[in-house]
XYZ file of C-alpha atoms in Angstrom:
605
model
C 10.301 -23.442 -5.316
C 11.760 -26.339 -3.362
C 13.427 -26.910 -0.182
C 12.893 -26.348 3.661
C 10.393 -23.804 4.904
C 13.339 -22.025 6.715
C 15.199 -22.152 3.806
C 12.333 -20.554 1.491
C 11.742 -18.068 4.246
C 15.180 -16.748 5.180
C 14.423 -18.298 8.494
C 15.956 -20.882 10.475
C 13.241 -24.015 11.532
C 14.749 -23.277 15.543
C 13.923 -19.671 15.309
C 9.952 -20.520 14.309
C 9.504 -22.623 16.894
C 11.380 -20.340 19.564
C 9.023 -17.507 17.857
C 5.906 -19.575 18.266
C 6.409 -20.768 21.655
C 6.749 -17.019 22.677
C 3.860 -16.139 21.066
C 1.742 -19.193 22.530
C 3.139 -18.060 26.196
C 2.868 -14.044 26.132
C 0.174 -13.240 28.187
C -0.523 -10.369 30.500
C 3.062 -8.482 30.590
C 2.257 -5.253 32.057
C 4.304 -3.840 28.660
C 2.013 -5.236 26.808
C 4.580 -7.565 24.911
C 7.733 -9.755 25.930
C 11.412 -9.361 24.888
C 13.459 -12.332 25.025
C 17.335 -12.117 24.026
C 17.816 -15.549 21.423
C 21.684 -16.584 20.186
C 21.881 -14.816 17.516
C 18.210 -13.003 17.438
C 16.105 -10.433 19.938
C 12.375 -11.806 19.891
C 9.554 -9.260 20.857
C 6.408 -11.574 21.457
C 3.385 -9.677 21.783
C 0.078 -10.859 24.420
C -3.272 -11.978 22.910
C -6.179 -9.705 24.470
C -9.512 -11.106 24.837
C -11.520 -8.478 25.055
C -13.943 -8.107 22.060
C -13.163 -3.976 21.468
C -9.720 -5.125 20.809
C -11.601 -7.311 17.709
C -13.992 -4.628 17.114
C -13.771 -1.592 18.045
C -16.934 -0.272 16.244
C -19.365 -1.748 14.064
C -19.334 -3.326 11.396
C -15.938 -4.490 11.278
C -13.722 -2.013 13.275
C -11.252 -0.500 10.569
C -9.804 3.195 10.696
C -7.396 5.186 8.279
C -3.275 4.289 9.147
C -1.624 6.623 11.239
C 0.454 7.648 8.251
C 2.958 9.607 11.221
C 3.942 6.199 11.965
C 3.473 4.482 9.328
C 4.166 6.829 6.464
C 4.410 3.894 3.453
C 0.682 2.425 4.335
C -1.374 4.323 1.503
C -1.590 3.564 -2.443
C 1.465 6.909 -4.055
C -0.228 7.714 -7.176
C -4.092 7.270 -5.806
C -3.525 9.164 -2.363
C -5.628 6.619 -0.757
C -4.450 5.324 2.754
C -4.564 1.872 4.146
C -7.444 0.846 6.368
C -6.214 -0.939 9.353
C -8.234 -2.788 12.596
C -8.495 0.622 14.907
C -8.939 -1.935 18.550
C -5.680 -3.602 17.528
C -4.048 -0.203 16.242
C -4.620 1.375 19.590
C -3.163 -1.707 21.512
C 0.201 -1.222 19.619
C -0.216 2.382 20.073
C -0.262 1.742 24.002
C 2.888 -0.106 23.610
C 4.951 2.450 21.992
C 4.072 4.482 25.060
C 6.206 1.754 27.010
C 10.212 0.963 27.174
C 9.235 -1.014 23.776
C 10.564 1.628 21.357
C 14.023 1.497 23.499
C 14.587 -1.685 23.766
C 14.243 -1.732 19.645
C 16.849 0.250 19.673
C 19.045 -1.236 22.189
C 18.248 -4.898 19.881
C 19.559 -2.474 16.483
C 22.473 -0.898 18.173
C 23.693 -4.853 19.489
C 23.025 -6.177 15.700
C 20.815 -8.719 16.222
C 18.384 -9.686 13.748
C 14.702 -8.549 15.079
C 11.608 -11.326 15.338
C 8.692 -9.787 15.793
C 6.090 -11.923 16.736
C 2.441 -12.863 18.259
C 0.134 -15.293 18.416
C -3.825 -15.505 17.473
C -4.628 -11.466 18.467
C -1.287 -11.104 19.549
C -0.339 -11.651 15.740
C -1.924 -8.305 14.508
C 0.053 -6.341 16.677
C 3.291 -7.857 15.981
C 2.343 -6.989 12.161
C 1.666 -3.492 12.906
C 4.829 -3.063 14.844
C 6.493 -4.795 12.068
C 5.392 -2.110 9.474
C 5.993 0.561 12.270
C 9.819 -1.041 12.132
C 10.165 -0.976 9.040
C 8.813 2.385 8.357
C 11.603 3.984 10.641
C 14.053 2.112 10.150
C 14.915 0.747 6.474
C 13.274 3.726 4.984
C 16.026 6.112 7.346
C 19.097 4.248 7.936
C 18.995 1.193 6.104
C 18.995 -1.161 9.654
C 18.675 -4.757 8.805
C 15.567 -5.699 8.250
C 12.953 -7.255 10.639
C 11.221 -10.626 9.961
C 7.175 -10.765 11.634
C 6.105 -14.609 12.198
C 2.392 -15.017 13.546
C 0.454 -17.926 14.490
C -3.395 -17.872 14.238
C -3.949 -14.185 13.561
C -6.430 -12.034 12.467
C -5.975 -10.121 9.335
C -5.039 -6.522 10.028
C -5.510 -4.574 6.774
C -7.045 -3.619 3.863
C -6.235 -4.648 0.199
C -4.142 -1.480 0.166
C -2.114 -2.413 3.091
C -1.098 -5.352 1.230
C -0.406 -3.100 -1.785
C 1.888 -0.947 0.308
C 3.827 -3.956 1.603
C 4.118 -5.348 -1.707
C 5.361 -1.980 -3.506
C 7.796 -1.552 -0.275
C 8.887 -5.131 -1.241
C 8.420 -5.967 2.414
C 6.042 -8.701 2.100
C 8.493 -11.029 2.205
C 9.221 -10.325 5.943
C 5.872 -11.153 7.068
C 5.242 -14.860 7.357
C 1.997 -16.533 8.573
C 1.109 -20.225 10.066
C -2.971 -20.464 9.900
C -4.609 -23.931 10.869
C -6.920 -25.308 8.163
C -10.045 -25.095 10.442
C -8.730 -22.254 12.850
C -11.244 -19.975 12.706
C -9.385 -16.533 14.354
C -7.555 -15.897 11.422
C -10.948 -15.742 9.618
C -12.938 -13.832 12.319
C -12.649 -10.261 10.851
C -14.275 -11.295 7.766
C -17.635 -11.259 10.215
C -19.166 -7.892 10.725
C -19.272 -7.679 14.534
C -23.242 -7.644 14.685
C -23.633 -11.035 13.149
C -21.266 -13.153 15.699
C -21.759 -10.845 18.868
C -23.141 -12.832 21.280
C -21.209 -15.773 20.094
C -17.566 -13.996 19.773
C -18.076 -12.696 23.371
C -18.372 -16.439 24.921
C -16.082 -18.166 22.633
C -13.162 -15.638 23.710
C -13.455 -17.289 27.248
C -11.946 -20.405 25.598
C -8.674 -18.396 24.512
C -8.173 -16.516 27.469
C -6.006 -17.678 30.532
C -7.431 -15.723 32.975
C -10.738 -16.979 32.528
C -12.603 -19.996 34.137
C -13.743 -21.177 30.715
C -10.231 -21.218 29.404
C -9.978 -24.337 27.030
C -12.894 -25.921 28.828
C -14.222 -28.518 26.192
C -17.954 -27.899 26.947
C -16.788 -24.143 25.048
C -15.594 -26.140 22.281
C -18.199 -28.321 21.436
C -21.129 -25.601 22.530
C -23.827 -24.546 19.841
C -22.151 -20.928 20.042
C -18.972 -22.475 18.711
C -20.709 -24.193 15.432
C -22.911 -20.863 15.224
C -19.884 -18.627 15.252
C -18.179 -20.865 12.946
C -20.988 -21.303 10.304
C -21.715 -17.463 10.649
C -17.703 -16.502 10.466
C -18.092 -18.927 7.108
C -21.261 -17.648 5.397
C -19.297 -13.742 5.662
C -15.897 -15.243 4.569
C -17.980 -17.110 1.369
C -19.489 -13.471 0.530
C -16.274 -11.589 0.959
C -14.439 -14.933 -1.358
C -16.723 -14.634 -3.788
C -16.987 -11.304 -4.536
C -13.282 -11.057 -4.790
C -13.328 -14.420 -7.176
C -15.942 -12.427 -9.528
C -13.781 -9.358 -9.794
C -10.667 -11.365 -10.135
C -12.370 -13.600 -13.319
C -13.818 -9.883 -14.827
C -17.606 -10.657 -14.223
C -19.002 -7.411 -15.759
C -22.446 -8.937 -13.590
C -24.018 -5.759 -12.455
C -25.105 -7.949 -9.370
C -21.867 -7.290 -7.992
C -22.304 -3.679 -7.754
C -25.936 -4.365 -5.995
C -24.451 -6.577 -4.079
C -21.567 -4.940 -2.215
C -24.208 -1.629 -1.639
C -26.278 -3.159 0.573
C -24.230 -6.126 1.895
C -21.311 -5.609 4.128
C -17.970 -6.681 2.762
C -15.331 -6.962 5.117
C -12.277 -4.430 3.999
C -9.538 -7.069 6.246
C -7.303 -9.077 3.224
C -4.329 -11.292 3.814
C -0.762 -9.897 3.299
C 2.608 -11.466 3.149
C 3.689 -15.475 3.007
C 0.749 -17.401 4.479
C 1.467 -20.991 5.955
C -1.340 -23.102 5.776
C -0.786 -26.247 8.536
C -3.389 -29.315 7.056
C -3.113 -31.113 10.256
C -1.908 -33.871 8.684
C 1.726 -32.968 8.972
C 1.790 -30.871 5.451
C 2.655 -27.409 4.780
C 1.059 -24.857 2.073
C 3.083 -21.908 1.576
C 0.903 -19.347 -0.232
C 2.177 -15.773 -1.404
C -0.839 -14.143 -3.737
C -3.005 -12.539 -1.440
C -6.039 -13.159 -3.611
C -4.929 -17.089 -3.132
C -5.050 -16.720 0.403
C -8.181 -15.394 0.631
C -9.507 -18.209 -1.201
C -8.084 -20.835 1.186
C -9.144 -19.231 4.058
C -12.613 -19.772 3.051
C -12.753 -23.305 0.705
C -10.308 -24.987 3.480
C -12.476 -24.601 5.954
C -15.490 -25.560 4.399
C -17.363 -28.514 6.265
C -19.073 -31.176 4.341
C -22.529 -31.324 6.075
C -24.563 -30.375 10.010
C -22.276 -33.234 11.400
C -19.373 -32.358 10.411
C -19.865 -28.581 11.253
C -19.946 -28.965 15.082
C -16.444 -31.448 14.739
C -15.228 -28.821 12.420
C -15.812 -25.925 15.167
C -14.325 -27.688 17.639
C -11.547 -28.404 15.917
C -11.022 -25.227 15.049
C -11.203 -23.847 18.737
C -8.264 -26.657 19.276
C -6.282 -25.831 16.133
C -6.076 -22.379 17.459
C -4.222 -23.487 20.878
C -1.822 -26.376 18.788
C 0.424 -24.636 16.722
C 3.694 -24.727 18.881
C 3.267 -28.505 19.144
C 2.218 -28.967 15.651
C 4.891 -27.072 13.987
C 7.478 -28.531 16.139
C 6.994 -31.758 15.205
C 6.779 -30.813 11.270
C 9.784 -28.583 11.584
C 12.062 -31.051 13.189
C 11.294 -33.981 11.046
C 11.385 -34.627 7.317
C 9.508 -31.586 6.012
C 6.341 -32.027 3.610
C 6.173 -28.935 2.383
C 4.368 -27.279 -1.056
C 4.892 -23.719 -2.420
C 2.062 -22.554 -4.307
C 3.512 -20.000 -6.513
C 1.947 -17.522 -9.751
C 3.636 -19.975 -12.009
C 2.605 -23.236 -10.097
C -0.022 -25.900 -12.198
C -3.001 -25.794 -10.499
C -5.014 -29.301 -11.093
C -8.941 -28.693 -11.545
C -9.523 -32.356 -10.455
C -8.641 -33.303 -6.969
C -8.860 -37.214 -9.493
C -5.867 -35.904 -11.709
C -3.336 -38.119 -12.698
C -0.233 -35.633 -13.015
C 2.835 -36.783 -12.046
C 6.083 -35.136 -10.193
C 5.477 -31.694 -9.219
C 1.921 -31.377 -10.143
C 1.028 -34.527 -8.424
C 2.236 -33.047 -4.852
C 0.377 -29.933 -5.711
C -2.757 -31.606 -6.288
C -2.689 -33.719 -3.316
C -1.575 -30.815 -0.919
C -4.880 -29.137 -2.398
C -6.825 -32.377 -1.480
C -5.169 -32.036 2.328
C -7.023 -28.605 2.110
C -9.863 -29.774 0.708
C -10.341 -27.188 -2.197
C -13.192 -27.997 -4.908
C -13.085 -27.562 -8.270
C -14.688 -24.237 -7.777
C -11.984 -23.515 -5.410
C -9.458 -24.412 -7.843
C -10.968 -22.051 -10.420
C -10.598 -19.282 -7.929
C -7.118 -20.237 -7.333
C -6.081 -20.453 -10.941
C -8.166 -16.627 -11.427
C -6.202 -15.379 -8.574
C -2.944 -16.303 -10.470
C -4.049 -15.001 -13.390
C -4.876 -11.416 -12.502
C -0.890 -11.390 -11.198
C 0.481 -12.305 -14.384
C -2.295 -9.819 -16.254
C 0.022 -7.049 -14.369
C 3.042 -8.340 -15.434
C 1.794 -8.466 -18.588
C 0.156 -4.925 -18.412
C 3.791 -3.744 -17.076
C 5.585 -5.060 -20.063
C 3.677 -3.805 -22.664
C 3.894 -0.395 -21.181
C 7.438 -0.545 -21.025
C 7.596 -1.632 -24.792
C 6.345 2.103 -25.234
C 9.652 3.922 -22.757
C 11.328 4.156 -25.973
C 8.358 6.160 -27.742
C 8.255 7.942 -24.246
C 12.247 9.128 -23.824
C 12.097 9.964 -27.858
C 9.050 12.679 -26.879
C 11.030 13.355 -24.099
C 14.038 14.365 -26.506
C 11.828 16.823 -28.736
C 10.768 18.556 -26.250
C 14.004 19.483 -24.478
C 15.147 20.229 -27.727
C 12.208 22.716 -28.108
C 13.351 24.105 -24.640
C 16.260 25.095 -25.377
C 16.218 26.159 -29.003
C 13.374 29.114 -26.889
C 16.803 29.576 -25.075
C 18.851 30.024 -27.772
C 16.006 32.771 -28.930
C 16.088 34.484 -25.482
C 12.076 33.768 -25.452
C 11.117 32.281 -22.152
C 9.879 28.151 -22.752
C 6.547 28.883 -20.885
C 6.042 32.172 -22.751
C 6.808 30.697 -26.104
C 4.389 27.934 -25.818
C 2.034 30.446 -24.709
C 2.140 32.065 -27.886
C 2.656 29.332 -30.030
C 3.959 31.445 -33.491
C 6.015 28.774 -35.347
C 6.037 25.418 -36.736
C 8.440 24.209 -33.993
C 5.526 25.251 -30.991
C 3.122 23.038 -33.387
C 5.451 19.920 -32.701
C 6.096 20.374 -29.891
C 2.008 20.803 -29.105
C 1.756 17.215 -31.089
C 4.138 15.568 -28.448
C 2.632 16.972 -25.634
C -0.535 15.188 -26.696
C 0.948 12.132 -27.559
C 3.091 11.956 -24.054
C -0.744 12.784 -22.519
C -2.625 9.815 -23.872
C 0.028 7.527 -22.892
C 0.612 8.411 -19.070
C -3.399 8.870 -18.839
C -3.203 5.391 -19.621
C -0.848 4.132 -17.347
C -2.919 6.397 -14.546
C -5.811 4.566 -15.490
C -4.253 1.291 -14.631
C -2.608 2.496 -11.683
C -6.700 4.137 -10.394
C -7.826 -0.177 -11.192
C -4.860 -1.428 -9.429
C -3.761 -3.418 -12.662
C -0.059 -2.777 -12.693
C 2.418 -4.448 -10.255
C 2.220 -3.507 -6.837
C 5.529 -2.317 -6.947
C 5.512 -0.398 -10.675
C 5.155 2.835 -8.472
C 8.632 2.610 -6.490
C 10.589 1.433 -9.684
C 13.678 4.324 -10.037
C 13.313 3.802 -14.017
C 9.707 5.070 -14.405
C 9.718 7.608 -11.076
C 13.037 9.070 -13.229
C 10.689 8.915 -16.333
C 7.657 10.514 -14.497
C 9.261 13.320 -13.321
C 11.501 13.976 -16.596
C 8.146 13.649 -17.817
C 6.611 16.350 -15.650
C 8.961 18.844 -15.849
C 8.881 19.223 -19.493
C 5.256 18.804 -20.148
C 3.836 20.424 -17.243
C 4.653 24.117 -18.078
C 2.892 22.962 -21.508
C -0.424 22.268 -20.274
C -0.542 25.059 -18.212
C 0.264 27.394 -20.825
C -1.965 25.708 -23.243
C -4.839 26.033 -20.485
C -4.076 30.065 -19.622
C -3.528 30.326 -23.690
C -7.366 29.172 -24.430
C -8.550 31.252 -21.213
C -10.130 28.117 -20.117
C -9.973 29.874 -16.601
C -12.897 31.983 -17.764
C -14.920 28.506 -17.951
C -13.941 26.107 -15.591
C -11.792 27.791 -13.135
C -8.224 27.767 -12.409
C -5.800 25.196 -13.698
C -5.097 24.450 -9.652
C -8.259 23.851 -8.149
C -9.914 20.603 -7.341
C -10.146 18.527 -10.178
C -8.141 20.551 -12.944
C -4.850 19.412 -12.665
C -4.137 16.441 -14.244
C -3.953 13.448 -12.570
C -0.784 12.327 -14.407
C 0.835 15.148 -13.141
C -0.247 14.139 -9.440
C 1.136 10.664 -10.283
C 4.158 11.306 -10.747
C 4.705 14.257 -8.226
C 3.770 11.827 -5.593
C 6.138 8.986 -6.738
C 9.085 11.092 -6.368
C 7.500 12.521 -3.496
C 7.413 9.446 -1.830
C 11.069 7.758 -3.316
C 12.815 10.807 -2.209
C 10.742 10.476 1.214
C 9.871 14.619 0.580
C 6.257 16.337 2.767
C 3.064 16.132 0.589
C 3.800 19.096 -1.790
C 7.430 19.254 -2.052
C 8.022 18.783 -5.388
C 5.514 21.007 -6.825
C 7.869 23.235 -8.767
C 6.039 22.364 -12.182
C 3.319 24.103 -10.804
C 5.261 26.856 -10.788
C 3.064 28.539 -14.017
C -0.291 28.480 -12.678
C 0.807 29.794 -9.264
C 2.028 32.751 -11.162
C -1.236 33.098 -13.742
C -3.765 32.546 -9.968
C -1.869 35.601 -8.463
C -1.829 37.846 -11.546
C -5.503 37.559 -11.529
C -5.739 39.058 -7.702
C -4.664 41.958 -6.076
C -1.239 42.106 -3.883
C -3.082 43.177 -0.751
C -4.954 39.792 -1.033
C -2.252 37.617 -2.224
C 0.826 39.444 -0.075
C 1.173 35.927 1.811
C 1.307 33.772 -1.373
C 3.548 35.698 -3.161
C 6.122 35.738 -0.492
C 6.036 31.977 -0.397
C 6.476 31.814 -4.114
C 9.324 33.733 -3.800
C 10.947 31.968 -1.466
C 9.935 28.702 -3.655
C 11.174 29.987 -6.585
C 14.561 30.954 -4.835
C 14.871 27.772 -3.951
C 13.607 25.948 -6.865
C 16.446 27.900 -9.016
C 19.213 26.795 -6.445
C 18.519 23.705 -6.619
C 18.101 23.558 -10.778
C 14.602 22.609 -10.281
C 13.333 25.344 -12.459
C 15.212 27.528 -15.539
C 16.592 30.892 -15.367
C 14.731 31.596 -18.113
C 11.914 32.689 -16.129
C 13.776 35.956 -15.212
C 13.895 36.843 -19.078
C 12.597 40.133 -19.498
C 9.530 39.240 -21.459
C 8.545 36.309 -19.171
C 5.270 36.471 -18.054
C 6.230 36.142 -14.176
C 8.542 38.979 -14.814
C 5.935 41.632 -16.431
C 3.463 40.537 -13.104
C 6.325 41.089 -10.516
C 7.047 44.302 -11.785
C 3.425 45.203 -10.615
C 4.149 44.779 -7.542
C 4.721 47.302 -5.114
C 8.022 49.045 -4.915
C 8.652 48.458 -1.200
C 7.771 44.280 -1.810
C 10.276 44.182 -4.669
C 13.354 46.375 -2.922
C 12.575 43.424 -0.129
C 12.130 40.529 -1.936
C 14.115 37.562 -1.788
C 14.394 37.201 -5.787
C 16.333 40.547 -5.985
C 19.414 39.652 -6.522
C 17.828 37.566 -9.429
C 15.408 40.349 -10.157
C 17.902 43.426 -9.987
C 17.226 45.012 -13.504
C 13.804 45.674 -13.142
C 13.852 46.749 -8.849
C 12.350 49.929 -10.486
């Protein structure tokens, strides 16, 4: 990808530098943040904080679960896991929302201007999480324009599933980054808090206005500075590496030893990162694995001497960045975009020419290694594995919608014989229940594959919000589902391992792809759990009505609704059906009051 940064970004050059001179100069608003109306643009720039709980809340590195009330898209769909996120910056931005903030959002929607969030060094992780928190509300409800978030020096904010969720959302792309080579804030949270304590505590005095040690060069060149640095670099190498060794498929059970008894920081990278070389170059990085990479091999200093320059300057990089990018912005533009597809040389000595040849040096002005390199090129790999994983799981949708096709012909020729689809399965008398068993195993092993990939996180990011295979999944669901169950309640495998319901007997391919449509069609945890519908039925069969009263009411009302809405057959009111011959054991009174009467009215007595 060529061009200008703004360009590449979707952008403009004037509204960076407006953003990051904001950012540089927000400190102490009582709000917590400062809105500032722009031509065409409303910028919210939010204050650094120097206080180390806002860093690290609790040991070892400060991270809590998302607030998924506010931000409902931060967790992996299919493995129900939410995002981890820094808890002393999360309750910063939570403060804010308890200001005029959330108003004056919507005042800046309601006038049509585009939104800038921004924030610089720990301002930056708060202008991320209001970002998300933006985003969340708005795009996902009204389809508002979207935001763009543009931070200078931050921390990293989130977990690798944060980045997943921002990738899947396909809002990564509104997130962009600047990080100095040698700035070592951006890197801090790859520390756990009790190695750089001391250290972290004195070094914030540097960054912070208010204090007397603000930017005071005896801070910058202190042996606290080079310790903090070396120590920030030692975690970020552990954290690198581990991630390179996973990414290149070491099956090394080191690893596992390893990340039991040594702390791994959960914080990764997430959207466009902008690496500044100090030398007036530009390295725009997208693959979060990539980034993590850079943030530790760029850094790297070459021996004791150069350690203490390299800590210094990386106390000054974190101050320079409106001056810096204003004089690359406004001038001719050196800029590289390190992409999936882009030739990465192993040899900083290579000879290749054109495209390759501005790569290479541009990894020089970084000052990657070999080894870095590899970790690059491994990091780019695992990407187009997923692609590649995607693709040949999509050579098998035909295979898939052919299944599909059997078995809704099986469903309705039990229509055509007035024998309920659950029931007939149940029984399984003819040849036509056999092949329609021998599809419902086939359909099985190939979504327990795909849910396999999805548990390793080797699919796409965004495979899980695609409409083709959420339509597929829940096509899927709704004709196989009633099969399993009936298959389990026809073996009596109740007797053995419990209900088909409880904790670990549902199939997870089921809970796939109820939570992708779940999630498209923005529906509570649970509300498209009409497939379930069976084993609800065969649970309260097996109890008594004075213990169940509650639950069957609510499946009535389900089913009510589930039948208005198409979401389940009429077939289940056959005569015969087995929810039929157990609602006619229920007491006289219940069913002369029940909502399914009207449905129900042949067999009221």
């Amino acid at each position: 990808m060529g061009g200008t940064l703004g360009e590449s970004c979707g952008i403009s050059e004037d509204v960076i530098i407006k953003a990051s001179s904001l950012a540089v100069n927000s400190q102490n608003n009582a709000t917590g943040y400062k809105m500032e109306l722009g031509p065409q643009e409303t910028f919210f720039a939010f204050d650094g904080s120097w206080s180390v709980q806002d860093f690290y809340n609790h040991e070892p590195f400060g991270e809590t679960k998302a607030d998924i009330a506010l931000f409902p898209s931060l967790k992996s769909i299919g493995n129900n896991e939410v995002a981890m996120i820094n808890e002393g910056f999360f309750l910063k931005f939570q403060s804010i929302l308890q200001t005029t903030f959330q108003a004056e959002v919507e005042k800046a929607i309601n006038e049509g201007k585009p939104i800038i969030f921004t924030g610089h060094s720990s301002g930056g992780p708060v202008a991320i999480l209001a970002a998300v928190w933006y985003l969340a509300k708005h795009t996902r409800s009204g389809g508002h324009a979207p935001c763009k978030c543009v931070t200078f020096g931050s921390p990293l904010v989130g977990n690798s599933i944060f980045t997943h969720a921002l990738n899947r959302e396909n809002w990564s792309r509104f997130f962009l980054h600047f990080v100095g080579k040698y700035d070592i804030v951006p890197r801090i949270t790859l520390a756990p808090f009790s190695s750089i304590r001391n250290e972290f505590a004195h070094i914030l005095d540097f960054f912070n206005p208010q204090s007397r040690n603000f930017q005071n060069p005896l801070i910058q060149t202190s042996q606290e500075a080079s310790t903090l640095f070396k120590t920030v670099l030692m975690n970020a190498s552990t954290v690198a590496s581990h991630t390179a060794c996973n990414l290149m498929g070491s099956t090394n059970s080191l690893l596992e030893t390893i990340s039991s008894f040594v702390q791994l920081s959960p914080y990764r990278p997430s959207g466009t990162f902008i690496f500044c070389t100090g030398n007036g170059k530009l390295i725009s990085v997208k693959n979060s694995n990539a980034v993590l990479q850079i943030l530790f091999y760029s850094s790297q200093p070459a021996d004791e001497d150069d350690l203490r320059i390299a800590a210094s300057r990386s106390l000054y990089m974190a101050m320079a960045y409106h001056n810096e990018l204003k004089e690359i912005l406004l001038g001719m533009q050196d800029v590289v975009y390190l992409e999936d597809e882009t030739e990465i040389p192993l040899s900083s000595n290579s000879s290749a020419l054109g495209d390759t040849a501005s790569v290479n040096t541009a990894l020089k002005d970084l000052g990657l290694s070999t080894r870095a390199r590899l970790c690059l090129r491994a990091a780019q790999a695992f990407e187009k594995q997923k692609l590649q994983n995607q693709s040949t799981i999509e050579l098998k949708k035909p295979s898939i919608m052919k299944m599909h096709n059997v078995i809704a012909e099986y469903q309705r020729a039990c229509d055509d014989r007035k024998i309920g689809y659950y029931d007939a399965f149940k029984i399984q008398k003819g040849n036509e229940d056999f092949e329609a068993n021998v599809k419902r195993l086939e359909l099985a092993g190939i979504w327990d594959e795909i849910v396999e990939m999805l548990k390793r996180y080797e699919l796409p990011d965004g495979f899980e919000s695609n409409d083709d295979w959420i339509k597929l999944g829940t096509k899927f669901r709704k004709l196989v589902e009633p099969l399993d169950i009936a298959n389990y309640y026809r073996h009596s495998k109740d007797e053995d391992t419990g209900t088909y319901l409880r904790e670990g007997g549902r199939p997870k391919r089921y809970k796939y792809t109820q939570r992708w449509r779940e999630h498209a069609q923005k529906l509570d945890e649970g509300g498209s759990s009409e497939t379930t519908f069976w084993a609800k039925v065969e649970e309260l069969k097996r109890k008594t009505y004075e213990k169940t009263k509650e639950q069957v009411i609510d499946l009535e009302k389900q089913v009510n609704e589930w039948v208005e809405k198409e979401e389940i057959g009429k077939d289940v009111f056959l005569e015969k059906s087995t929810f039929v011959e157990w609602w006619k054991t229920l007491p006289q009174k219940h069913r002369s009051e029940s909502c399914l009467k009207v449905h129900l009215a042949n067999y009221m007595q």
